[in-house]
mmCIF file of C-alpha atoms and ligand atoms in Angstrom:
data_model
loop_
_atom_site.group_PDB
_atom_site.id
_atom_site.type_symbol
_atom_site.label_atom_id
_atom_site.label_comp_id
_atom_site.label_asym_id
_atom_site.label_seq_id
_atom_site.Cartn_x
_atom_site.Cartn_y
_atom_site.Cartn_z
ATOM 1 C CA MET A 25 29.184 -20.209 20.090
ATOM 2 C CA THR A 26 31.774 -18.135 18.299
ATOM 3 C CA GLN A 27 35.044 -17.820 20.105
ATOM 4 C CA VAL A 28 37.691 -15.129 19.671
ATOM 5 C CA ALA A 29 41.153 -16.677 19.985
ATOM 6 C CA GLY A 30 42.371 -16.381 23.505
ATOM 7 C CA SER A 31 39.268 -14.627 24.895
ATOM 8 C CA SER A 32 35.870 -15.444 26.287
ATOM 9 C CA PRO A 33 33.025 -16.501 23.984
ATOM 10 C CA LEU A 34 31.258 -13.704 22.221
ATOM 11 C CA THR A 35 27.775 -12.704 23.270
ATOM 12 C CA MET A 36 25.849 -12.646 20.001
ATOM 13 C CA PRO A 37 23.394 -9.833 19.395
ATOM 14 C CA GLN A 38 19.738 -10.882 19.181
ATOM 15 C CA HIS A 39 18.901 -8.541 16.292
ATOM 16 C CA VAL A 40 21.331 -7.014 13.827
ATOM 17 C CA ALA A 41 20.157 -4.251 11.468
ATOM 18 C CA ILE A 42 22.335 -3.403 8.558
ATOM 19 C CA VAL A 43 22.534 -0.482 6.140
ATOM 20 C CA MET A 44 24.207 -2.197 3.180
ATOM 21 C CA ASP A 45 25.923 0.793 1.682
ATOM 22 C CA GLY A 46 28.748 1.258 -0.736
ATOM 23 C CA ASN A 47 27.966 -0.959 -3.699
ATOM 24 C CA GLY A 48 28.277 1.857 -6.258
ATOM 25 C CA ARG A 49 31.575 3.266 -4.955
ATOM 26 C CA TRP A 50 33.019 -0.230 -4.649
ATOM 27 C CA ALA A 51 32.273 -0.827 -8.342
ATOM 28 C CA LYS A 52 33.469 2.618 -9.400
ATOM 29 C CA SER A 53 36.800 2.164 -7.714
ATOM 30 C CA ARG A 54 37.256 -0.933 -9.872
ATOM 31 C CA GLY A 55 36.271 0.902 -13.088
ATOM 32 C CA LYS A 56 32.989 -1.081 -13.289
ATOM 33 C CA PRO A 57 29.383 0.010 -13.586
ATOM 34 C CA ARG A 58 27.288 0.435 -10.410
ATOM 35 C CA ALA A 59 25.286 -2.639 -11.478
ATOM 36 C CA PHE A 60 28.414 -4.790 -10.907
ATOM 37 C CA GLY A 61 28.531 -3.521 -7.326
ATOM 38 C CA HIS A 62 24.860 -4.346 -6.717
ATOM 39 C CA ARG A 63 25.420 -7.879 -8.012
ATOM 40 C CA ARG A 64 28.351 -8.383 -5.650
ATOM 41 C CA GLY A 65 26.309 -6.738 -2.904
ATOM 42 C CA ALA A 66 23.704 -9.509 -3.281
ATOM 43 C CA ARG A 67 26.442 -12.045 -2.582
ATOM 44 C CA ALA A 68 27.494 -10.169 0.551
ATOM 45 C CA ALA A 69 23.896 -10.253 1.773
ATOM 46 C CA ARG A 70 23.985 -14.042 1.390
ATOM 47 C CA ALA A 71 27.191 -14.213 3.412
ATOM 48 C CA ALA A 72 25.621 -12.102 6.183
ATOM 49 C CA VAL A 73 22.644 -14.413 6.375
ATOM 50 C CA GLU A 74 24.982 -17.388 6.618
ATOM 51 C CA TYR A 75 26.923 -15.711 9.433
ATOM 52 C CA CYS A 76 23.794 -15.183 11.402
ATOM 53 C CA VAL A 77 22.627 -18.769 10.936
ATOM 54 C CA ARG A 78 26.014 -20.194 11.879
ATOM 55 C CA GLY A 79 26.614 -17.813 14.733
ATOM 56 C CA GLY A 80 23.149 -18.110 16.326
ATOM 57 C CA ILE A 81 21.964 -14.584 15.683
ATOM 58 C CA PRO A 82 18.159 -15.010 15.526
ATOM 59 C CA ASN A 83 17.163 -11.751 13.775
ATOM 60 C CA LEU A 84 18.636 -9.862 10.871
ATOM 61 C CA THR A 85 17.241 -6.841 9.134
ATOM 62 C CA LEU A 86 18.811 -5.710 5.864
ATOM 63 C CA PHE A 87 18.094 -2.279 4.413
ATOM 64 C CA ALA A 88 17.846 -3.104 0.694
ATOM 65 C CA PHE A 89 15.959 -0.120 -0.778
ATOM 66 C CA SER A 90 14.920 3.068 0.931
ATOM 67 C CA SER A 91 11.843 5.143 0.226
ATOM 68 C CA GLU A 92 14.314 7.726 -1.052
ATOM 69 C CA ASN A 93 16.063 5.382 -3.501
ATOM 70 C CA TRP A 94 13.240 5.778 -6.010
ATOM 71 C CA SER A 95 14.907 9.071 -6.879
ATOM 72 C CA ARG A 96 17.894 7.266 -8.457
ATOM 73 C CA PRO A 97 18.133 7.014 -12.262
ATOM 74 C CA GLU A 98 15.351 4.880 -13.646
ATOM 75 C CA GLU A 99 17.898 2.413 -15.060
ATOM 76 C CA GLU A 100 19.419 1.752 -11.642
ATOM 77 C CA VAL A 101 15.983 1.382 -9.985
ATOM 78 C CA ASN A 102 14.955 -1.115 -12.641
ATOM 79 C CA LEU A 103 18.153 -3.087 -12.222
ATOM 80 C CA LEU A 104 17.690 -3.251 -8.449
ATOM 81 C CA MET A 105 14.144 -4.535 -8.973
ATOM 82 C CA THR A 106 15.342 -7.150 -11.414
ATOM 83 C CA LEU A 107 18.095 -8.308 -9.024
ATOM 84 C CA PHE A 108 15.604 -8.407 -6.252
ATOM 85 C CA LEU A 109 13.131 -10.554 -8.178
ATOM 86 C CA ARG A 110 15.927 -12.893 -9.235
ATOM 87 C CA ALA A 111 17.214 -13.241 -5.664
ATOM 88 C CA LEU A 112 13.729 -14.064 -4.429
ATOM 89 C CA ARG A 113 13.418 -16.818 -7.051
ATOM 90 C CA ASN A 114 16.883 -18.219 -6.592
ATOM 91 C CA GLU A 115 17.396 -18.043 -2.841
ATOM 92 C CA VAL A 116 14.172 -19.366 -1.327
ATOM 93 C CA LYS A 117 15.245 -23.020 -1.580
ATOM 94 C CA ASP A 118 18.440 -22.309 0.378
ATOM 95 C CA LEU A 119 16.658 -20.142 2.908
ATOM 96 C CA VAL A 120 14.206 -22.975 3.614
ATOM 97 C CA LYS A 121 17.136 -25.418 3.877
ATOM 98 C CA HIS A 122 18.866 -23.247 6.476
ATOM 99 C CA GLY A 123 15.714 -22.567 8.472
ATOM 100 C CA VAL A 124 15.441 -18.919 7.497
ATOM 101 C CA ARG A 125 12.058 -17.213 7.692
ATOM 102 C CA LEU A 126 11.843 -14.318 5.303
ATOM 103 C CA ARG A 127 9.692 -11.227 5.789
ATOM 104 C CA PHE A 128 9.539 -7.705 4.440
ATOM 105 C CA ALA A 129 9.268 -4.329 6.080
ATOM 106 C CA GLY A 130 8.158 -1.287 4.134
ATOM 107 C CA ASP A 131 5.389 -0.042 1.883
ATOM 108 C CA LEU A 132 5.140 -2.889 -0.597
ATOM 109 C CA SER A 133 2.233 -1.382 -2.501
ATOM 110 C CA ARG A 134 4.486 0.609 -4.792
ATOM 111 C CA PHE A 135 6.169 -2.505 -6.255
ATOM 112 C CA SER A 136 4.979 -4.177 -9.459
ATOM 113 C CA PRO A 137 2.341 -6.879 -9.070
ATOM 114 C CA ALA A 138 4.942 -9.505 -10.177
ATOM 115 C CA LEU A 139 7.290 -8.437 -7.433
ATOM 116 C CA GLN A 140 4.579 -8.265 -4.780
ATOM 117 C CA GLN A 141 3.456 -11.727 -5.791
ATOM 118 C CA ALA A 142 7.031 -13.085 -5.564
ATOM 119 C CA MET A 143 7.511 -11.478 -2.196
ATOM 120 C CA ALA A 144 4.315 -13.001 -0.838
ATOM 121 C CA GLN A 145 5.250 -16.373 -2.240
ATOM 122 C CA ALA A 146 8.738 -16.209 -0.610
ATOM 123 C CA VAL A 147 7.256 -15.235 2.695
ATOM 124 C CA ALA A 148 4.795 -18.154 2.512
ATOM 125 C CA ASP A 149 7.441 -20.676 1.400
ATOM 126 C CA THR A 150 9.771 -19.792 4.246
ATOM 127 C CA ALA A 151 7.133 -19.393 6.988
ATOM 128 C CA ALA A 152 8.256 -22.500 8.870
ATOM 129 C CA GLY A 153 11.838 -21.298 9.382
ATOM 130 C CA THR A 154 12.935 -21.168 13.042
ATOM 131 C CA LYS A 155 16.653 -20.401 12.994
ATOM 132 C CA LEU A 156 16.708 -16.854 11.628
ATOM 133 C CA ASN A 157 14.079 -14.210 11.014
ATOM 134 C CA LEU A 158 15.389 -12.339 8.000
ATOM 135 C CA HIS A 159 13.690 -9.016 7.412
ATOM 136 C CA ILE A 160 14.319 -7.208 4.171
ATOM 137 C CA ALA A 161 13.488 -3.477 4.393
ATOM 138 C CA VAL A 162 12.310 -2.350 0.967
ATOM 139 C CA ASN A 163 10.609 0.902 0.088
ATOM 140 C CA TYR A 164 11.150 1.425 3.800
ATOM 141 C CA GLY A 165 11.516 4.700 5.562
ATOM 142 C CA GLY A 166 11.611 5.264 9.348
ATOM 143 C CA ARG A 167 9.317 8.251 9.032
ATOM 144 C CA TRP A 168 6.809 6.318 6.949
ATOM 145 C CA ASP A 169 6.876 3.628 9.632
ATOM 146 C CA ILE A 170 6.043 6.105 12.397
ATOM 147 C CA VAL A 171 3.280 7.680 10.265
ATOM 148 C CA GLN A 172 1.672 4.388 9.408
ATOM 149 C CA ALA A 173 1.693 3.441 13.104
ATOM 150 C CA ALA A 174 0.138 6.777 14.029
ATOM 151 C CA LYS A 175 -2.584 6.219 11.346
ATOM 152 C CA ALA A 176 -3.360 2.731 12.648
ATOM 153 C CA LEU A 177 -3.853 4.065 16.154
ATOM 154 C CA ALA A 178 -5.844 7.043 14.924
ATOM 155 C CA ASN A 179 -8.199 4.698 13.116
ATOM 156 C CA GLN A 180 -8.753 2.660 16.300
ATOM 157 C CA VAL A 181 -9.510 5.846 18.230
ATOM 158 C CA GLN A 182 -11.912 6.954 15.540
ATOM 159 C CA THR A 183 -13.864 3.682 15.629
ATOM 160 C CA GLY A 184 -14.009 3.837 19.414
ATOM 161 C CA GLU A 185 -11.844 0.681 19.946
ATOM 162 C CA LEU A 186 -9.136 2.667 21.616
ATOM 163 C CA ASP A 187 -9.024 5.483 24.139
ATOM 164 C CA ALA A 188 -6.418 8.054 23.024
ATOM 165 C CA ALA A 189 -5.310 8.532 26.635
ATOM 166 C CA SER A 190 -4.102 4.878 26.722
ATOM 167 C CA ILE A 191 -1.522 5.438 23.941
ATOM 168 C CA ASP A 192 1.932 4.997 25.432
ATOM 169 C CA THR A 193 5.350 4.176 23.940
ATOM 170 C CA GLU A 194 4.711 0.413 24.229
ATOM 171 C CA LEU A 195 1.382 0.563 22.374
ATOM 172 C CA PHE A 196 2.851 2.865 19.757
ATOM 173 C CA ALA A 197 5.816 0.511 19.251
ATOM 174 C CA SER A 198 3.407 -2.424 18.735
ATOM 175 C CA GLN A 199 2.141 -0.814 15.537
ATOM 176 C CA LEU A 200 5.589 -0.373 14.018
ATOM 177 C CA SER A 201 7.393 -2.703 11.571
ATOM 178 C CA LEU A 202 9.285 -5.520 13.297
ATOM 179 C CA SER A 203 7.278 -5.099 16.496
ATOM 180 C CA ASP A 204 7.222 -8.850 17.081
ATOM 181 C CA VAL A 205 11.009 -9.198 17.402
ATOM 182 C CA PRO A 206 13.378 -7.593 19.884
ATOM 183 C CA GLU A 207 14.636 -4.116 18.915
ATOM 184 C CA PRO A 208 17.995 -4.234 17.164
ATOM 185 C CA ASP A 209 20.849 -4.414 19.662
ATOM 186 C CA LEU A 210 23.461 -3.939 16.937
ATOM 187 C CA PHE A 211 23.287 -1.635 13.941
ATOM 188 C CA ILE A 212 25.956 -1.794 11.256
ATOM 189 C CA ARG A 213 26.425 0.650 8.408
ATOM 190 C CA THR A 214 29.090 -0.127 5.775
ATOM 191 C CA GLY A 215 30.405 2.305 3.203
ATOM 192 C CA GLY A 216 31.922 4.909 5.493
ATOM 193 C CA GLU A 217 29.034 7.350 5.926
ATOM 194 C CA VAL A 218 27.964 8.084 9.510
ATOM 195 C CA ARG A 219 24.246 8.541 9.156
ATOM 196 C CA ILE A 220 20.961 6.628 9.588
ATOM 197 C CA SER A 221 19.425 7.567 6.219
ATOM 198 C CA ASN A 222 15.816 7.165 7.487
ATOM 199 C CA PHE A 223 16.274 3.532 8.536
ATOM 200 C CA LEU A 224 14.627 2.305 11.747
ATOM 201 C CA ILE A 225 14.610 5.636 13.527
ATOM 202 C CA TRP A 226 12.321 4.646 16.321
ATOM 203 C CA GLN A 227 13.629 1.111 16.829
ATOM 204 C CA LEU A 228 17.281 2.266 16.976
ATOM 205 C CA ALA A 229 16.754 4.463 20.071
ATOM 206 C CA TYR A 230 19.068 2.267 22.228
ATOM 207 C CA THR A 231 20.928 0.265 19.625
ATOM 208 C CA GLU A 232 24.731 0.105 19.554
ATOM 209 C CA LEU A 233 25.842 1.787 16.355
ATOM 210 C CA VAL A 234 28.795 0.431 14.410
ATOM 211 C CA PHE A 235 29.987 2.353 11.325
ATOM 212 C CA THR A 236 32.645 0.826 9.129
ATOM 213 C CA ASP A 237 34.519 2.019 6.078
ATOM 214 C CA VAL A 238 34.298 -1.461 4.474
ATOM 215 C CA MET A 239 32.192 -1.240 1.326
ATOM 216 C CA TRP A 240 29.198 -3.559 1.405
ATOM 217 C CA PRO A 241 30.468 -6.063 -1.309
ATOM 218 C CA ASP A 242 33.585 -6.546 0.863
ATOM 219 C CA PHE A 243 31.601 -7.160 4.070
ATOM 220 C CA ASP A 244 32.383 -10.844 4.790
ATOM 221 C CA ALA A 245 32.194 -13.090 7.827
ATOM 222 C CA ASP A 246 35.384 -11.593 9.249
ATOM 223 C CA ALA A 247 34.012 -8.042 8.955
ATOM 224 C CA PHE A 248 30.733 -9.110 10.556
ATOM 225 C CA GLU A 249 32.637 -10.778 13.358
ATOM 226 C CA HIS A 250 34.670 -7.609 13.898
ATOM 227 C CA ALA A 251 31.422 -5.620 14.360
ATOM 228 C CA VAL A 252 30.184 -8.257 16.895
ATOM 229 C CA ILE A 253 33.436 -7.928 18.774
ATOM 230 C CA ARG A 254 32.984 -4.143 18.911
ATOM 231 C CA PHE A 255 29.433 -4.761 20.175
ATOM 232 C CA ASN A 256 30.907 -7.052 22.906
ATOM 233 C CA ARG A 257 33.254 -4.282 24.081
ATOM 234 C CA VAL A 258 30.566 -1.723 24.960
ATOM 235 C CA GLN A 259 28.749 -1.526 28.209
ATOM 236 C CA ARG A 260 25.034 -1.040 27.624
ATOM 237 C CA ARG A 261 23.771 1.280 30.362
ATOM 238 C CA PHE A 262 20.204 2.273 29.311
ATOM 239 C CA GLY A 263 20.409 5.394 31.401
ATOM 240 C CA GLN A 264 21.918 3.777 34.485
ATOM 241 C CA THR A 265 25.447 4.301 35.854
ATOM 242 C CA GLY A 266 28.277 1.962 35.012
ATOM 243 C CA GLU A 267 28.384 0.842 38.650
ATOM 244 C CA GLN A 268 24.721 -0.141 38.637
ATOM 245 C CA VAL A 269 25.201 -2.173 35.481
ATOM 246 C CA GLU A 270 28.316 -3.901 36.952
ATOM 247 C CA ALA A 271 26.448 -4.756 40.172
ATOM 248 C CA VAL A 272 23.720 -6.515 38.224
ATOM 249 C CA GLY A 273 26.168 -8.110 35.790
ATOM 250 C CA GLY A 274 28.351 -9.400 38.563
ATOM 251 C CA ALA A 275 25.496 -10.750 40.732
HETATM 252 C C1 IPE B 326 23.780 0.518 -1.301
HETATM 253 O O1 IPE B 326 24.833 0.892 -2.137
HETATM 254 C C2 IPE B 326 22.640 -0.187 -2.074
HETATM 255 C C3 IPE B 326 21.417 0.556 -2.227
HETATM 256 C C4 IPE B 326 21.115 1.740 -1.722
HETATM 257 C C5 IPE B 326 20.422 -0.072 -3.011
HETATM 258 P P1 IPE B 326 24.785 2.259 -2.963
HETATM 259 O O2 IPE B 326 24.127 1.969 -4.287
HETATM 260 O O3 IPE B 326 24.124 3.347 -2.146
HETATM 261 O O4 IPE B 326 26.330 2.546 -3.134
HETATM 262 P P2 IPE B 326 27.092 3.916 -3.000
HETATM 263 O O5 IPE B 326 26.685 4.525 -1.689
HETATM 264 O O6 IPE B 326 26.636 4.792 -4.158
HETATM 265 O O7 IPE B 326 28.513 3.576 -3.081
HETATM 266 C C1 IPE B 327 20.821 3.810 2.496
HETATM 267 O O1 IPE B 327 21.800 3.982 1.514
HETATM 268 C C2 IPE B 327 19.751 2.926 1.926
HETATM 269 C C3 IPE B 327 20.148 1.507 1.674
HETATM 270 C C4 IPE B 327 21.281 0.964 1.930
HETATM 271 C C5 IPE B 327 19.112 0.712 1.091
HETATM 272 P P1 IPE B 327 21.872 5.253 0.558
HETATM 273 O O2 IPE B 327 23.073 5.165 -0.267
HETATM 274 O O3 IPE B 327 20.570 5.410 -0.143
HETATM 275 O O4 IPE B 327 21.991 6.458 1.637
HETATM 276 P P2 IPE B 327 22.410 7.952 1.401
HETATM 277 O O5 IPE B 327 21.593 8.494 0.296
HETATM 278 O O6 IPE B 327 23.841 7.984 1.141
HETATM 279 O O7 IPE B 327 22.079 8.638 2.739
HETATM 280 MG MG1 MG B 328 24.893 4.752 -0.858
#
């Protein structure tokens, strides 16, 4: 377990969800093209995966490409797709070695057949991983996620498999992306903006939110640890009073 010097061991979150933001500004501030920032951003993603494997965080979700990112210049979208394909080809061996199981969240149908094929292959190749579930959110939007869940339930009602009256929050959540892992307990957004940008809007309902000015390419193990320390400082009350939580915690 990770230990902060002179203090008690850290409680590791069970699911960290990260908005990896700031690649472009990081590059610009160095007089480099945005592409340079995205390349360095891929390195930072690798470091975050390593931190989770080493620290015993069992679930990591990385927001790599939002449903709104298609509106960027075509050249940048193409570059991101190329980097993505390259990462899939180059990283799978290491992911398998470290026990990482890779999966995707998002509407994958909009990607090229080559990319969809590479994604399916990487998912199959890493299926036996037990140390870390790594979810990459691509062409993902929180609103899309809620709509696709509503559609799935509506279909079941239409075929008579489901009674609409039995739809509750639990059943609804079971149709969303990432429903088979605990909801994120820690959300991190790098890059200084304080917004969700249509990430996991349902799943973040009770997540601890950590926003940092660190640009994504600079987000290293120390920065990750700093966010985990901030997570350890908060009391999670889930609607209860602090006294109630302390009574249970101290029992
Ligand atoms: C995040 O960095 C990566 C993606 C959205 C793909 P940005 O590309 O958004 O970088 P900034 O926010 O322009 O600095
Ligand atoms: C959020 O970053 C999406 C990803 C990190 C993939 P953006 O850079 O797209 O967010 P906005 O546009 O600043 O809200
Ligand atoms: Mg951005």
